[in-house]
XYZ file of C-alpha atoms in Angstrom:
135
model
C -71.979 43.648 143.886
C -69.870 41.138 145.227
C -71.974 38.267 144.410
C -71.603 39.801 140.927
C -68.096 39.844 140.835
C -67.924 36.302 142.044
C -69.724 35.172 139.238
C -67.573 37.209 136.947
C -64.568 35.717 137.696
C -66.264 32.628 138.163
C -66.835 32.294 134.484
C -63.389 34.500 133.288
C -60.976 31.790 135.179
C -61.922 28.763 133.380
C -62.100 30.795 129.894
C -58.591 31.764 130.744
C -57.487 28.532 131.530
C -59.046 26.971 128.267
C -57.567 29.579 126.004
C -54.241 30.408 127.744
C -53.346 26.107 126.726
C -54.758 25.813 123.414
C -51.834 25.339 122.445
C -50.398 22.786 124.935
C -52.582 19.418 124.312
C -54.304 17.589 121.158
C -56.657 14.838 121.868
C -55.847 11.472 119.853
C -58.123 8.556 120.127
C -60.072 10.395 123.034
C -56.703 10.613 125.011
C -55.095 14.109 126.075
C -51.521 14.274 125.296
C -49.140 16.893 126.882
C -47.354 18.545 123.502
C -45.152 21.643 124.244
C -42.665 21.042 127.253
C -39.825 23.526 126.190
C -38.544 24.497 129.435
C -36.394 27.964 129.458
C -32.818 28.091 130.938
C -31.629 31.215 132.592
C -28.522 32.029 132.084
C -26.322 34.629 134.067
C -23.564 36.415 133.591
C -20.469 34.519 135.790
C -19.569 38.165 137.241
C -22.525 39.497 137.753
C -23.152 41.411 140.924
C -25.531 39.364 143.133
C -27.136 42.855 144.942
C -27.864 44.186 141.626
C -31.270 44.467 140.414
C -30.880 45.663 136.955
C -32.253 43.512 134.278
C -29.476 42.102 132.146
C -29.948 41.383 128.408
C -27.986 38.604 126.328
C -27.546 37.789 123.192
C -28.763 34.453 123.322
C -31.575 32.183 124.929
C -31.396 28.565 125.910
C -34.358 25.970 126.120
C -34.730 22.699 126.679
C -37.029 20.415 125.070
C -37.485 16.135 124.879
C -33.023 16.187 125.597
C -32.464 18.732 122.726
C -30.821 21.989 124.068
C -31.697 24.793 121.630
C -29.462 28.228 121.827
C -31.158 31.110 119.861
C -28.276 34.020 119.671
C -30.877 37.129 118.892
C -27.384 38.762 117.310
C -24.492 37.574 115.412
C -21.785 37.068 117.682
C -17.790 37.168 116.137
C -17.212 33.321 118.348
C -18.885 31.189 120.449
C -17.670 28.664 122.763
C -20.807 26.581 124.257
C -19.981 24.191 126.714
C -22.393 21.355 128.273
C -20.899 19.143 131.580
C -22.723 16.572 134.027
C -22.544 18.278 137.280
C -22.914 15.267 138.965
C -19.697 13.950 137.225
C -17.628 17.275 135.907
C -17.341 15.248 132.606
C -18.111 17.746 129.685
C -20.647 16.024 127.044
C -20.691 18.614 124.501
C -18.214 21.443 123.606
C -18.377 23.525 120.322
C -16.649 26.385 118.408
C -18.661 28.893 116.173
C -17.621 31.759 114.316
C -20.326 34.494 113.044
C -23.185 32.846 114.332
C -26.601 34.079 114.177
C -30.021 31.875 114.444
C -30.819 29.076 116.393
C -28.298 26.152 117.565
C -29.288 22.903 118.217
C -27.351 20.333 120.763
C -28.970 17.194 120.536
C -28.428 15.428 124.095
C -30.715 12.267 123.780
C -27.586 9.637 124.406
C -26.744 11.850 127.827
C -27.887 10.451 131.397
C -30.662 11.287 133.542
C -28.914 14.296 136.092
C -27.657 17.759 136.517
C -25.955 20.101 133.859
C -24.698 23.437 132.926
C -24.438 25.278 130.347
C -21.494 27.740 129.410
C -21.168 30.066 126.839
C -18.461 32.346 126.114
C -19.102 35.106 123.353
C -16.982 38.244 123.231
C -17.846 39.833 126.685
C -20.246 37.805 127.830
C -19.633 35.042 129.712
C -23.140 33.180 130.515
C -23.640 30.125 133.034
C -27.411 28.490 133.061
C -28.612 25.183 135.159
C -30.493 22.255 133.803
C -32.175 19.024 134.600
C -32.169 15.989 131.605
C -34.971 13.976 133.081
């Protein structure tokens, strides 16, 4: 039975593997090319209570893909403040104002340096903080 299941799983993992990617890679000229690196940014609320383990949800998700930061506010929000500053040097590279917003925002921040950032966005009530890296 065991030797059974071994096999089983033997064969499942790779299928899993195979399938769970599609999506990730095309082949060009023989050559596998990484496609999809969106990388998601959690934000958190700046009063949050640390001890508390109730999931919290926003109105808004960040992600991060080739130095474009991509907000996606899941409801329309009266105004939004989203703020973007190098941690490393406290400078703030991007800082805009948006009133009824719904949809997905794009912050394009290709001419930015290699380092540390955050993210803040102010909207109403919530007041969300998220980490990044621009590699």
């Amino acid at each position: 039975m065991k030797k059974l299941l071994f096999l089983f799983l033997l064969g499942i993992l790779p299928l899993n593997f195979i399938v769970g990617n599609a999506g990730c890679y095309s082949t060009q000229n023989n050559n596998v090319h990484l496609v999809h690196n969106q990388r998601t940014i959690i934000l958190k609320g700046k009063k949050e209570n640390k001890t508390s383990r109730t999931l919290k949800i926003y109105p808004v998700e960040a992600f991060l893909e080739n130095k474009v930061l991509s907000l996606n506010f899941l409801s329309e929000l009266p105004s939004v403040v989203v703020t973007v500053t190098n941690v490393e040097t406290n400078n703030v590279v991007s800082q805009d104002i948006f009133t009824s917003y719904i949809g997905t925002l794009s912050i394009d921040l290709s001419t930015e340096e290699m380092g540390n950032y955050k993210i803040e966005i102010v909207a109403g009530e919530y007041e969300l903080t998220g980490d990044f890296v621009l590699e």
